[in-house]
Amino acid sequence: MTTDDPGPEPATGRDTPNGGPANSADQGPNAARAKSFGAVAAAYDAGRPTFPADALTWILGPGRLQVLDLGAGTGKLAAVAAGLGHDVVAVDPSEEMLSVCRRRPGIDTMVGAAESIPLAHGSVDAVIVGQAFHWFDHARALPEIARVLRPNGVLGLLWNDADRVVPWVRRFDRAIQGDDFGGDQFDPMPILLQSDLFALIETARFRHWQDLDRAGLRQLALSHSRVAVLTESRREAVLDQIDNIYDNTARPPEPLRMPYFTDCYRARPSDLANYRRTLDAPIAPHL
């Protein structure tokens, strides 16, 4: 899976279309990017793609569930879950992001981080993470996720990746990433496999498209942390490249269609995770 903006760990390169980083305490070279997401909340909401409903259905299965969207950002993934009939709480460290999320119906919101989830033990049937897992401190976040899940719960990780086989998408990606174009990849599978808290890990891929006009393509570019932290003159230079890509590719009034793959991971709490949870506190009742 190609990445486009680094998270805390060196091998990560994903930006977060769904929301900002769930670990806002990061220091070092990534701190400025991590803090930039709240400032571009409107651009995130306007420019970033949603997630395909069939991907979330694959993760959650049938029935009405209590779902935690962790690192929820502006709530694009949470909105899909709510639209499928689930009870959803969105948790994110950015008040700016959550202020946008609150405009969506059927979603409760809480400020919080993946490393310290503000929910009771065994209080949700599912934890979903849309394009934010690579920002987490996994050694702290995975025990927290296992703690709030019920024994038969599910952890679902989703990433939207633009299909860079398409030439204009490669040009867009190069304009956004600059020298980091085609850089590192992030694969959550080793992290999940090495954890003693999750088992039965499955994967699936879904295809979808995002229709964009000229302003939408600019908003998509602005929503990337690499662009958000640039000086004004450098940011305008990048946006000039984006406008040029649109003008030489789109055929108005038809929208420009950005192709995406959504890569999904589905895992269940291990027996050890369930045992540890029951030692810590009683399971919260269903609402």
Coordinates of C-alpha atoms in Angstrom, one line a residue:
M1 CA 0.0 0.0 0.0
T2 CA 1.5 3.3 -1.1
T3 CA 1.7 6.0 1.5
D4 CA 1.6 9.7 1.1
D5 CA 2.4 11.2 4.5
P6 CA 4.5 9.9 7.4
G7 CA 3.1 9.0 10.7
P8 CA 5.1 8.7 13.9
E9 CA 6.9 5.5 12.9
P10 CA 9.6 5.8 10.2
A11 CA 8.1 3.2 7.9
T12 CA 4.9 5.1 7.5
G13 CA 3.9 7.5 4.8
R14 CA 0.2 7.8 4.8
D15 CA -1.8 11.0 5.1
T16 CA -5.2 10.7 6.7
P17 CA -8.2 11.4 4.4
N18 CA -10.6 10.5 7.1
G19 CA -9.2 12.6 9.9
G20 CA -6.1 13.8 11.7
P21 CA -3.6 11.9 13.7
A22 CA -5.0 10.1 16.7
N23 CA -1.8 10.6 18.7
S24 CA -1.4 14.4 19.0
A25 CA 1.6 14.2 21.4
D26 CA 4.1 13.3 18.7
Q27 CA 7.4 15.2 18.7
G28 CA 10.1 15.7 16.1
P29 CA 9.8 16.3 12.3
N30 CA 6.2 15.0 12.1
A31 CA 4.8 17.2 14.8
A32 CA 4.0 20.1 12.6
R33 CA 2.2 17.9 10.1
A34 CA 0.4 16.1 12.9
K35 CA -0.9 19.5 14.2
S36 CA -1.8 20.8 10.8
F37 CA -5.0 18.7 10.3
G38 CA -7.2 20.7 12.5
A39 CA -6.3 23.9 10.6
V40 CA -7.5 22.2 7.3
A41 CA -10.7 20.6 8.7
A42 CA -12.9 22.4 6.1
A43 CA -10.6 21.3 3.2
Y44 CA -10.6 17.7 4.6
D45 CA -14.4 17.6 4.6
A46 CA -14.7 19.2 1.1
G47 CA -11.9 17.5 -0.6
R48 CA -11.3 14.0 0.8
P49 CA -13.2 10.9 -0.4
T50 CA -15.7 8.9 1.6
F51 CA -15.4 5.1 2.1
P52 CA -17.4 2.6 0.2
A53 CA -20.4 1.2 2.2
D54 CA -19.6 -2.4 1.0
A55 CA -16.2 -2.2 2.6
L56 CA -17.7 -1.3 6.0
T57 CA -20.4 -3.9 5.6
W58 CA -17.6 -6.5 5.0
I59 CA -16.0 -5.4 8.3
L60 CA -19.1 -5.0 10.5
G61 CA -21.4 -7.7 9.1
P62 CA -25.2 -7.7 9.7
G63 CA -27.1 -6.3 12.6
R64 CA -27.1 -3.0 14.5
L65 CA -23.8 -2.5 16.4
Q66 CA -22.3 0.0 18.8
V67 CA -19.3 1.4 16.8
L68 CA -16.4 3.5 17.7
D69 CA -14.7 5.5 14.9
L70 CA -11.2 6.1 16.3
G71 CA -9.3 9.0 14.8
A72 CA -12.6 10.0 13.2
G73 CA -11.6 13.4 11.9
T74 CA -14.5 15.1 10.2
G75 CA -16.5 11.9 10.4
K76 CA -16.6 10.6 6.8
L77 CA -16.2 7.0 7.9
A78 CA -18.5 7.5 10.9
A79 CA -21.2 8.9 8.6
V80 CA -21.1 5.7 6.5
A81 CA -21.5 3.6 9.6
A82 CA -24.4 5.7 10.8
G83 CA -26.0 5.5 7.3
L84 CA -25.8 1.7 7.6
G85 CA -27.9 1.9 10.8
H86 CA -25.2 1.6 13.5
D87 CA -24.9 3.6 16.7
V88 CA -21.7 5.5 16.3
V89 CA -19.4 7.5 18.5
A90 CA -16.5 9.4 16.9
V91 CA -13.3 10.0 18.9
D92 CA -10.6 12.4 17.7
P93 CA -8.0 14.6 19.4
S94 CA -8.9 17.6 17.2
E95 CA -11.7 19.8 18.3
E96 CA -11.6 21.5 14.9
M97 CA -12.2 18.2 13.1
L98 CA -15.0 17.1 15.5
S99 CA -16.7 20.5 15.0
V100 CA -17.2 19.5 11.4
C101 CA -18.2 15.9 12.4
R102 CA -20.9 17.2 14.7
R103 CA -22.8 18.5 11.7
R104 CA -23.4 14.9 10.5
P105 CA -26.6 13.2 11.8
G106 CA -26.5 10.1 14.0
I107 CA -23.0 10.5 15.4
D108 CA -21.9 11.2 19.0
T109 CA -18.5 12.8 19.4
M110 CA -15.8 12.8 22.1
V111 CA -12.3 14.4 22.2
G112 CA -9.7 11.7 22.8
A113 CA -6.8 9.7 21.5
A114 CA -6.2 6.1 20.5
E115 CA -3.8 5.7 23.3
S116 CA -6.3 6.8 25.9
I117 CA -9.9 6.0 24.7
P118 CA -12.5 7.8 26.7
L119 CA -14.9 4.8 26.8
A120 CA -15.6 2.0 29.3
H121 CA -14.3 -1.5 29.2
G122 CA -16.1 -3.7 26.7
S123 CA -18.4 -0.9 25.6
V124 CA -18.4 -1.3 21.8
D125 CA -19.0 -4.0 19.3
A126 CA -16.6 -2.6 16.8
V127 CA -13.7 -0.2 16.5
I128 CA -13.1 1.2 13.0
V129 CA -10.2 3.3 11.9
G130 CA -10.2 5.1 8.6
Q131 CA -6.8 6.1 7.4
A132 CA -5.4 6.9 10.9
F133 CA -4.0 3.7 12.3
H134 CA -0.4 4.5 11.1
W135 CA -0.4 7.6 13.4
F136 CA -1.1 5.6 16.5
D137 CA 1.5 4.6 19.1
H138 CA 0.6 0.9 18.6
A139 CA 2.1 -0.4 21.8
R140 CA -0.4 1.8 23.7
A141 CA -3.3 1.9 21.3
L142 CA -3.8 -1.8 20.6
P143 CA -4.4 -2.6 24.3
E144 CA -6.8 0.3 24.5
I145 CA -8.7 -0.9 21.5
A146 CA -8.9 -4.4 22.9
R147 CA -10.1 -3.0 26.2
V148 CA -13.1 -1.2 24.8
L149 CA -14.1 -4.1 22.5
R150 CA -16.6 -6.7 23.6
P151 CA -15.4 -10.3 23.5
N152 CA -16.9 -11.0 20.0
G153 CA -16.1 -7.5 18.7
V154 CA -14.2 -6.6 15.6
L155 CA -11.4 -4.2 14.7
G156 CA -11.6 -2.8 11.2
L157 CA -8.8 -0.8 9.5
L158 CA -9.4 1.0 6.2
W159 CA -7.2 3.0 3.8
N160 CA -8.2 4.8 0.6
D161 CA -5.3 4.7 -1.8
A162 CA -5.4 6.5 -5.1
D163 CA -4.8 4.3 -8.1
R164 CA -1.5 5.6 -9.4
V165 CA -1.6 3.5 -12.5
V166 CA -3.6 6.5 -14.0
P167 CA -1.1 9.0 -15.4
W168 CA -2.8 12.2 -14.1
V169 CA -3.2 10.7 -10.7
R170 CA 0.6 10.1 -10.6
R171 CA 1.2 13.7 -11.6
F172 CA -1.2 14.9 -8.8
D173 CA 0.6 12.6 -6.3
R174 CA 4.0 13.9 -7.4
A175 CA 2.9 17.5 -7.0
I176 CA 1.7 16.8 -3.5
Q177 CA 4.6 14.7 -2.3
G178 CA 7.5 16.4 -4.0
D179 CA 10.8 14.6 -3.2
D180 CA 8.9 11.9 -1.2
F181 CA 7.0 10.8 -4.3
G182 CA 6.8 7.0 -4.5
G183 CA 8.2 6.7 -1.0
D184 CA 7.7 4.3 1.9
Q185 CA 4.8 1.9 2.4
F186 CA 2.9 1.1 5.5
D187 CA 1.5 -2.4 6.1
P188 CA -0.4 -2.9 9.4
M189 CA -0.4 -6.7 9.1
P190 CA 3.0 -7.3 10.9
I191 CA 1.8 -5.1 13.8
L192 CA -1.5 -7.0 14.1
L193 CA 0.3 -10.4 13.8
Q194 CA 2.9 -9.6 16.4
S195 CA 0.2 -8.4 18.8
D196 CA -1.1 -11.0 21.3
L197 CA -4.4 -9.1 21.4
F198 CA -5.9 -9.8 18.0
A199 CA -6.4 -12.8 15.9
L200 CA -8.3 -14.1 12.8
I201 CA -6.9 -11.3 10.6
E202 CA -8.6 -11.0 7.2
T203 CA -8.1 -8.6 4.3
A204 CA -10.2 -7.3 1.4
R205 CA -10.0 -4.7 -1.3
F206 CA -12.8 -2.5 -2.7
R207 CA -12.9 -0.1 -5.7
H208 CA -14.5 3.3 -5.8
W209 CA -14.3 6.7 -7.4
Q210 CA -14.5 10.4 -6.3
D211 CA -15.9 12.9 -8.6
L212 CA -14.0 16.2 -8.5
D213 CA -14.4 19.7 -10.1
R214 CA -11.6 22.2 -10.3
A215 CA -12.2 23.6 -6.8
G216 CA -12.6 20.0 -5.4
L217 CA -9.1 19.0 -6.7
R218 CA -7.6 22.0 -5.0
Q219 CA -9.4 21.2 -1.8
L220 CA -8.0 17.6 -2.0
A221 CA -4.5 19.0 -2.4
L222 CA -5.0 21.5 0.5
S223 CA -6.1 18.7 2.8
H224 CA -2.7 17.0 2.7
S225 CA -0.5 17.9 5.6
R226 CA 2.5 18.3 3.3
V227 CA 0.7 21.2 1.6
A228 CA -0.8 22.6 4.8
V229 CA 2.6 23.2 6.4
L230 CA 4.2 24.9 3.4
T231 CA 4.8 28.7 3.3
E232 CA 2.1 30.6 1.4
S233 CA 4.3 31.1 -1.7
R234 CA 5.2 27.4 -1.9
R235 CA 1.7 26.3 -1.3
E236 CA 0.4 28.5 -4.1
A237 CA 3.1 27.0 -6.4
V238 CA 1.8 23.6 -5.6
L239 CA -1.8 24.7 -6.2
D240 CA -0.8 26.1 -9.6
Q241 CA 0.4 22.7 -10.5
I242 CA -2.9 21.2 -9.4
D243 CA -4.8 23.6 -11.5
N244 CA -2.7 22.8 -14.5
I245 CA -3.3 19.1 -14.0
Y246 CA -7.1 19.7 -13.9
D247 CA -7.1 22.0 -16.9
N248 CA -5.1 19.5 -19.0
T249 CA -7.1 16.4 -17.9
A250 CA -10.7 17.3 -17.1
R251 CA -13.4 17.6 -19.8
P252 CA -16.1 19.8 -18.2
P253 CA -18.9 19.6 -17.5
E254 CA -18.0 16.0 -16.8
P255 CA -16.3 15.6 -13.4
L256 CA -12.7 14.4 -13.0
R257 CA -12.9 10.9 -11.5
M258 CA -10.2 10.1 -9.0
P259 CA -9.9 6.3 -8.8
Y260 CA -9.3 4.6 -5.4
F261 CA -8.7 1.2 -3.9
T262 CA -9.9 0.8 -0.3
D263 CA -7.8 -1.8 1.5
C264 CA -9.5 -3.3 4.6
Y265 CA -8.2 -5.4 7.5
R266 CA -10.6 -7.2 9.9
A267 CA -9.4 -8.7 13.2
R268 CA -11.0 -10.1 16.4
P269 CA -9.9 -9.8 20.0
S270 CA -7.8 -12.8 21.0
D271 CA -8.6 -15.1 23.9
L272 CA -5.9 -13.4 25.9
A273 CA -7.4 -9.9 25.2
N274 CA -10.8 -11.2 26.4
Y275 CA -9.3 -12.6 29.5
R276 CA -7.4 -9.5 30.4
R277 CA -10.5 -7.4 29.9
T278 CA -12.6 -9.4 32.3
L279 CA -9.8 -9.1 34.9
D280 CA -9.8 -5.3 34.6
A281 CA -13.5 -4.5 34.8
P282 CA -17.0 -5.8 34.0
I283 CA -18.2 -5.6 30.5
A284 CA -20.3 -2.6 29.8
P285 CA -24.0 -3.5 29.1
H286 CA -25.5 -2.9 25.6
L287 CA -27.5 0.3 25.4

